[in-house]
């Protein structure tokens, strides 16, 4: 049964009330010959001074309705208007579909959402903002910072990613980290250990591999050091100066402490003090240590107790460059004629650059003040010779001005 003019307004009101947008999801297209009008669905009223047009569509129906004041001139105006989307009334008229005026439109609420494959217009496409894709490969971690919360938090802590990325395994480790599960607990552990906030960046830059360690293993290693009577302040100092210390197992730490105690013949306290001052002894290679011990005994002629005394005062002597050690000893002992027992009292000379020792000795020789025998007057100790700044050395030791010293250096 066709809709009567009295039923038409009620039907139209119901259609508007349930929204044309929902009907648009049905994806129908309205066309007229030679021109595509819509993509998807659209229903907009076309209004002129003489008539009003409404167009709608859903599912497989295509409907149109025209009503006018039955004026022949109005029908001709409709036919001549190229912008209308409805066929001319001069063409074969279409009968208005027979709908029940009381039909329910609740079914429109059950329309499925738009498919991801639903075509869109170019205007809609340019408004889509997509996140940049994750680079499949890169030479720098900087390309991944925007995609990784872990990297973002590490940067805020002061970690230098440009240094870390030089290691081939670093990126694979860091990009798999979850901040809450893998990083946060390690940071809290380090803070409890005594590492300050402003020290975390430098520490993690050197030892990013600590994130691959199990937290319980780290706690076990700290507990082992405490069992060897290392204080909390000692452990903090050791971890700060040797960031990889806690990456080593308890067995390795125990073997290293035993090695130094046995090789150097030190008691427990001196061994503990030695590694606190130079914790790299527990993490570095033992080959330089073994080599230097042979150099002191066999090449330089020091006794075992003399070696013990020197390394407990200057632990770096255990890892110093072999060539530097032999050159300094040769100049001090053979050129300056300073005996072994005097050198043992001032081992700081092995921690000094050779050219500095030469310059000051030659200047004192030029002034006639190069006297290093403690049993004679005007004795000059090796400690004062190498440790004082130029101004103090010239004034107190050489009894000359800095200008005189600089002029002398130009003659060398």
Short mmCIF file of N, CA and C in Angstrom, two decimals, residues 18-119:
data_model
loop_
_atom_site.label_atom_id
_atom_site.label_comp_id
_atom_site.label_asym_id
_atom_site.label_seq_id
_atom_site.Cartn_x
_atom_site.Cartn_y
_atom_site.Cartn_z
N UNK A 18 16.45 8.68 13.37
CA UNK A 18 17.36 7.54 13.50
C UNK A 18 18.67 7.74 12.77
N UNK A 19 18.92 8.94 12.25
CA UNK A 19 20.23 9.35 11.72
C UNK A 19 20.55 8.71 10.38
N UNK A 20 20.91 9.58 9.45
CA UNK A 20 21.35 9.11 8.14
C UNK A 20 22.75 8.52 8.20
N UNK A 21 23.52 8.88 9.25
CA UNK A 21 24.89 8.39 9.34
C UNK A 21 24.91 6.89 9.50
N UNK A 22 23.95 6.36 10.33
CA UNK A 22 23.89 4.91 10.50
C UNK A 22 23.59 4.22 9.19
N UNK A 23 22.68 4.82 8.41
CA UNK A 23 22.34 4.22 7.12
C UNK A 23 23.51 4.28 6.16
N UNK A 24 24.41 5.28 6.37
CA UNK A 24 25.54 5.43 5.46
C UNK A 24 26.46 4.23 5.52
N UNK A 25 26.45 3.51 6.62
CA UNK A 25 27.34 2.38 6.75
C UNK A 25 26.96 1.22 5.86
N UNK A 26 25.83 1.28 5.24
CA UNK A 26 25.42 0.20 4.35
C UNK A 26 26.17 0.24 3.04
N UNK A 27 26.86 1.38 2.72
CA UNK A 27 27.74 1.45 1.57
C UNK A 27 27.07 1.47 0.24
N UNK A 28 25.83 1.95 0.14
CA UNK A 28 25.18 2.05 -1.16
C UNK A 28 25.71 3.23 -1.95
N UNK A 29 25.56 3.20 -3.23
CA UNK A 29 25.98 4.29 -4.10
C UNK A 29 24.78 4.75 -4.93
N UNK A 30 24.72 6.03 -5.08
CA UNK A 30 23.69 6.62 -5.94
C UNK A 30 24.38 7.22 -7.15
N UNK A 31 23.91 6.87 -8.28
CA UNK A 31 24.50 7.38 -9.51
C UNK A 31 23.39 7.85 -10.44
N UNK A 32 23.82 8.71 -11.30
CA UNK A 32 22.97 9.01 -12.45
C UNK A 32 23.82 8.79 -13.68
N UNK A 33 23.23 8.62 -14.83
CA UNK A 33 24.00 8.28 -16.02
C UNK A 33 25.13 9.25 -16.26
N UNK A 34 26.36 8.67 -16.44
CA UNK A 34 27.52 9.48 -16.81
C UNK A 34 28.22 10.13 -15.65
N UNK A 35 27.79 9.98 -14.36
CA UNK A 35 28.44 10.70 -13.27
C UNK A 35 28.21 9.96 -11.97
N UNK A 36 29.34 9.71 -11.21
CA UNK A 36 29.23 9.10 -9.89
C UNK A 36 28.96 10.19 -8.89
N UNK A 37 27.91 10.05 -8.15
CA UNK A 37 27.53 11.11 -7.23
C UNK A 37 28.10 10.90 -5.85
N UNK A 38 28.10 9.65 -5.35
CA UNK A 38 28.49 9.40 -3.97
C UNK A 38 29.34 8.16 -3.89
N UNK A 39 30.14 8.10 -2.84
CA UNK A 39 30.83 6.87 -2.50
C UNK A 39 30.38 6.49 -1.11
N UNK A 40 29.81 5.31 -0.99
CA UNK A 40 29.21 4.93 0.28
C UNK A 40 27.76 5.29 0.27
N UNK A 41 27.34 6.19 1.17
CA UNK A 41 25.94 6.57 1.28
C UNK A 41 25.85 8.02 1.65
N UNK A 42 24.88 8.69 1.08
CA UNK A 42 24.59 10.06 1.48
C UNK A 42 23.13 10.33 1.24
N UNK A 43 22.53 11.08 2.12
CA UNK A 43 21.14 11.49 1.93
C UNK A 43 21.02 12.92 2.35
N UNK A 44 20.85 13.79 1.41
CA UNK A 44 20.74 15.21 1.71
C UNK A 44 19.52 15.78 0.99
N UNK A 45 18.77 16.64 1.60
CA UNK A 45 17.62 17.24 0.93
C UNK A 45 18.05 18.24 -0.11
N UNK A 46 17.38 18.23 -1.24
CA UNK A 46 17.57 19.23 -2.29
C UNK A 46 16.36 20.16 -2.26
N UNK A 47 16.57 21.44 -1.95
CA UNK A 47 15.46 22.37 -1.73
C UNK A 47 15.54 23.50 -2.74
N UNK A 48 14.37 23.80 -3.36
CA UNK A 48 14.26 24.99 -4.22
C UNK A 48 13.05 25.79 -3.76
N UNK A 49 12.79 26.88 -4.46
CA UNK A 49 11.69 27.75 -4.04
C UNK A 49 10.34 27.11 -4.31
N UNK A 50 10.29 26.05 -5.16
CA UNK A 50 9.00 25.46 -5.53
C UNK A 50 8.83 24.04 -5.04
N UNK A 51 9.91 23.38 -4.70
CA UNK A 51 9.75 21.97 -4.35
C UNK A 51 10.81 21.55 -3.35
N UNK A 52 10.67 20.39 -2.84
CA UNK A 52 11.61 19.85 -1.86
C UNK A 52 11.82 18.38 -2.17
N UNK A 53 13.05 17.97 -2.19
CA UNK A 53 13.37 16.60 -2.55
C UNK A 53 14.12 15.94 -1.39
N UNK A 54 13.88 14.67 -1.17
CA UNK A 54 14.58 13.89 -0.13
C UNK A 54 15.03 12.56 -0.75
N UNK A 55 16.23 12.19 -0.37
CA UNK A 55 16.79 10.97 -0.97
C UNK A 55 17.39 10.13 0.15
N UNK A 56 17.13 8.91 0.15
CA UNK A 56 17.68 8.04 1.19
C UNK A 56 17.92 6.66 0.59
N UNK A 57 18.65 5.78 1.32
CA UNK A 57 18.89 4.43 0.82
C UNK A 57 19.40 3.53 1.92
N UNK A 58 19.08 2.30 1.90
CA UNK A 58 19.64 1.32 2.82
C UNK A 58 19.45 -0.07 2.21
N UNK A 59 20.40 -0.98 2.60
CA UNK A 59 20.47 -2.35 2.09
C UNK A 59 20.39 -2.36 0.57
N UNK A 60 19.48 -3.14 -0.02
CA UNK A 60 19.44 -3.25 -1.47
C UNK A 60 18.37 -2.37 -2.09
N UNK A 61 17.75 -1.46 -1.28
CA UNK A 61 16.69 -0.60 -1.80
C UNK A 61 17.29 0.68 -2.32
N UNK A 62 16.73 1.20 -3.38
CA UNK A 62 17.06 2.54 -3.87
C UNK A 62 15.73 3.24 -4.07
N UNK A 63 15.53 4.25 -3.28
CA UNK A 63 14.24 4.92 -3.34
C UNK A 63 14.43 6.39 -3.60
N UNK A 64 13.44 6.95 -4.15
CA UNK A 64 13.44 8.40 -4.36
C UNK A 64 11.99 8.87 -4.31
N UNK A 65 11.86 10.08 -3.88
CA UNK A 65 10.50 10.61 -3.77
C UNK A 65 10.50 12.05 -4.22
N UNK A 66 9.51 12.40 -4.99
CA UNK A 66 9.36 13.77 -5.49
C UNK A 66 7.93 14.19 -5.24
N UNK A 67 7.84 15.34 -4.70
CA UNK A 67 6.49 15.89 -4.63
C UNK A 67 6.56 17.35 -5.01
N UNK A 68 5.49 17.82 -5.60
CA UNK A 68 5.46 19.21 -6.05
C UNK A 68 4.04 19.71 -5.98
N UNK A 69 3.88 20.89 -6.48
CA UNK A 69 2.56 21.53 -6.42
C UNK A 69 1.73 21.23 -7.67
N UNK A 70 2.11 20.13 -8.44
CA UNK A 70 1.38 19.69 -9.64
C UNK A 70 1.42 20.72 -10.74
N UNK A 71 2.38 21.63 -10.64
CA UNK A 71 2.49 22.65 -11.70
C UNK A 71 3.35 22.11 -12.81
N UNK A 72 2.91 22.23 -14.05
CA UNK A 72 3.66 21.74 -15.20
C UNK A 72 4.95 22.50 -15.38
N UNK A 73 4.94 23.80 -15.04
CA UNK A 73 6.18 24.60 -15.19
C UNK A 73 7.23 24.15 -14.20
N UNK A 74 6.78 23.70 -13.03
CA UNK A 74 7.73 23.21 -12.02
C UNK A 74 8.37 21.92 -12.48
N UNK A 75 7.60 21.02 -13.11
CA UNK A 75 8.16 19.78 -13.64
C UNK A 75 9.20 20.07 -14.69
N UNK A 76 8.97 21.07 -15.56
CA UNK A 76 9.95 21.41 -16.59
C UNK A 76 11.21 21.95 -15.95
N UNK A 77 11.08 22.73 -14.88
CA UNK A 77 12.25 23.27 -14.19
C UNK A 77 13.08 22.15 -13.58
N UNK A 78 12.40 21.13 -13.08
CA UNK A 78 13.11 19.99 -12.50
C UNK A 78 13.90 19.29 -13.59
N UNK A 79 13.28 19.10 -14.80
CA UNK A 79 13.96 18.41 -15.88
C UNK A 79 15.19 19.18 -16.35
N UNK A 80 15.14 20.51 -16.32
CA UNK A 80 16.23 21.31 -16.83
C UNK A 80 17.34 21.52 -15.82
N UNK A 81 17.18 21.14 -14.56
CA UNK A 81 18.18 21.36 -13.51
C UNK A 81 19.18 20.21 -13.53
N UNK A 82 20.43 20.46 -13.99
CA UNK A 82 21.41 19.40 -14.12
C UNK A 82 21.99 18.96 -12.78
N UNK A 83 21.80 19.79 -11.75
CA UNK A 83 22.43 19.47 -10.46
C UNK A 83 21.62 18.49 -9.65
N UNK A 84 20.30 18.24 -10.07
CA UNK A 84 19.48 17.32 -9.27
C UNK A 84 19.97 15.90 -9.44
N UNK A 85 19.79 15.10 -8.44
CA UNK A 85 20.21 13.71 -8.47
C UNK A 85 19.06 12.79 -8.78
N UNK A 86 17.91 13.32 -9.08
CA UNK A 86 16.73 12.50 -9.36
C UNK A 86 16.42 12.52 -10.86
N UNK A 87 15.86 11.45 -11.36
CA UNK A 87 15.51 11.43 -12.78
C UNK A 87 14.40 12.42 -13.07
N UNK A 88 14.33 12.82 -14.34
CA UNK A 88 13.30 13.77 -14.75
C UNK A 88 11.92 13.16 -14.58
N UNK A 89 10.98 13.99 -14.22
CA UNK A 89 9.61 13.51 -14.04
C UNK A 89 8.97 13.17 -15.37
N UNK A 90 9.59 13.60 -16.50
CA UNK A 90 9.07 13.25 -17.80
C UNK A 90 9.38 11.80 -18.15
N UNK A 91 10.40 11.27 -17.46
CA UNK A 91 10.70 9.87 -17.69
C UNK A 91 9.62 9.02 -17.03
N UNK A 92 9.75 7.71 -17.23
CA UNK A 92 8.71 6.83 -16.69
C UNK A 92 8.67 6.96 -15.19
N UNK A 93 7.55 7.29 -14.62
CA UNK A 93 7.47 7.51 -13.17
C UNK A 93 7.66 6.21 -12.42
N UNK A 94 8.27 6.37 -11.24
CA UNK A 94 8.50 5.22 -10.37
C UNK A 94 7.48 5.27 -9.24
N UNK A 95 6.93 4.16 -8.97
CA UNK A 95 5.93 4.09 -7.90
C UNK A 95 6.63 4.12 -6.56
N UNK A 96 6.08 4.87 -5.67
CA UNK A 96 6.63 4.97 -4.32
C UNK A 96 6.54 3.61 -3.66
N UNK A 97 7.66 3.15 -3.05
CA UNK A 97 7.63 1.81 -2.44
C UNK A 97 6.55 1.73 -1.39
N UNK A 98 6.02 0.52 -1.29
CA UNK A 98 4.97 0.29 -0.31
C UNK A 98 5.59 -0.10 1.02
N UNK A 99 5.58 0.81 1.96
CA UNK A 99 6.09 0.55 3.29
C UNK A 99 4.98 0.72 4.29
N UNK A 100 5.09 -0.09 5.32
CA UNK A 100 4.15 0.05 6.42
C UNK A 100 4.48 1.32 7.17
N UNK A 101 3.53 2.27 7.27
CA UNK A 101 3.85 3.53 7.97
C UNK A 101 4.19 3.32 9.42
N UNK A 102 3.82 2.17 9.96
CA UNK A 102 4.11 1.92 11.37
C UNK A 102 5.37 1.06 11.53
N UNK A 103 6.10 0.85 10.40
CA UNK A 103 7.27 -0.04 10.46
C UNK A 103 8.28 0.47 11.47
N UNK A 104 9.00 -0.45 12.15
CA UNK A 104 10.01 -0.09 13.16
C UNK A 104 11.36 0.09 12.49
N UNK A 105 12.08 1.11 12.93
CA UNK A 105 13.42 1.39 12.38
C UNK A 105 14.53 0.97 13.35
N UNK A 106 14.17 0.15 14.36
CA UNK A 106 15.17 -0.27 15.32
C UNK A 106 16.25 -1.11 14.67
N UNK A 107 15.93 -1.73 13.53
CA UNK A 107 16.92 -2.56 12.85
C UNK A 107 18.13 -1.79 12.39
N UNK A 108 17.94 -0.46 12.18
CA UNK A 108 19.08 0.35 11.75
C UNK A 108 20.16 0.43 12.81
N UNK A 109 19.80 0.23 14.07
CA UNK A 109 20.80 0.29 15.14
C UNK A 109 21.72 -0.91 15.11
N UNK A 110 21.31 -1.97 14.39
CA UNK A 110 22.13 -3.18 14.35
C UNK A 110 23.05 -3.23 13.15
N UNK A 111 23.23 -2.08 12.47
CA UNK A 111 24.07 -2.05 11.28
C UNK A 111 25.51 -2.31 11.69
N UNK A 112 26.22 -3.21 11.03
CA UNK A 112 27.62 -3.52 11.41
C UNK A 112 28.52 -2.32 11.14
N UNK A 113 29.64 -2.22 11.87
CA UNK A 113 30.56 -1.10 11.66
C UNK A 113 31.22 -1.17 10.30
N UNK A 114 31.82 -0.04 9.93
CA UNK A 114 32.49 0.02 8.64
C UNK A 114 33.63 -0.98 8.57
N UNK A 115 33.79 -1.62 7.44
CA UNK A 115 34.88 -2.55 7.22
C UNK A 115 36.18 -1.79 6.98
N UNK A 116 37.34 -2.34 7.39
CA UNK A 116 38.61 -1.70 7.07
C UNK A 116 38.85 -1.56 5.58
N UNK A 117 38.15 -2.36 4.80
CA UNK A 117 38.30 -2.29 3.35
C UNK A 117 37.32 -1.33 2.71
N UNK A 118 36.54 -0.63 3.52
CA UNK A 118 35.57 0.33 2.97
C UNK A 118 36.32 1.44 2.23
N UNK A 119 36.01 1.69 0.98
CA UNK A 119 36.71 2.74 0.23
C UNK A 119 36.41 4.12 0.82
#
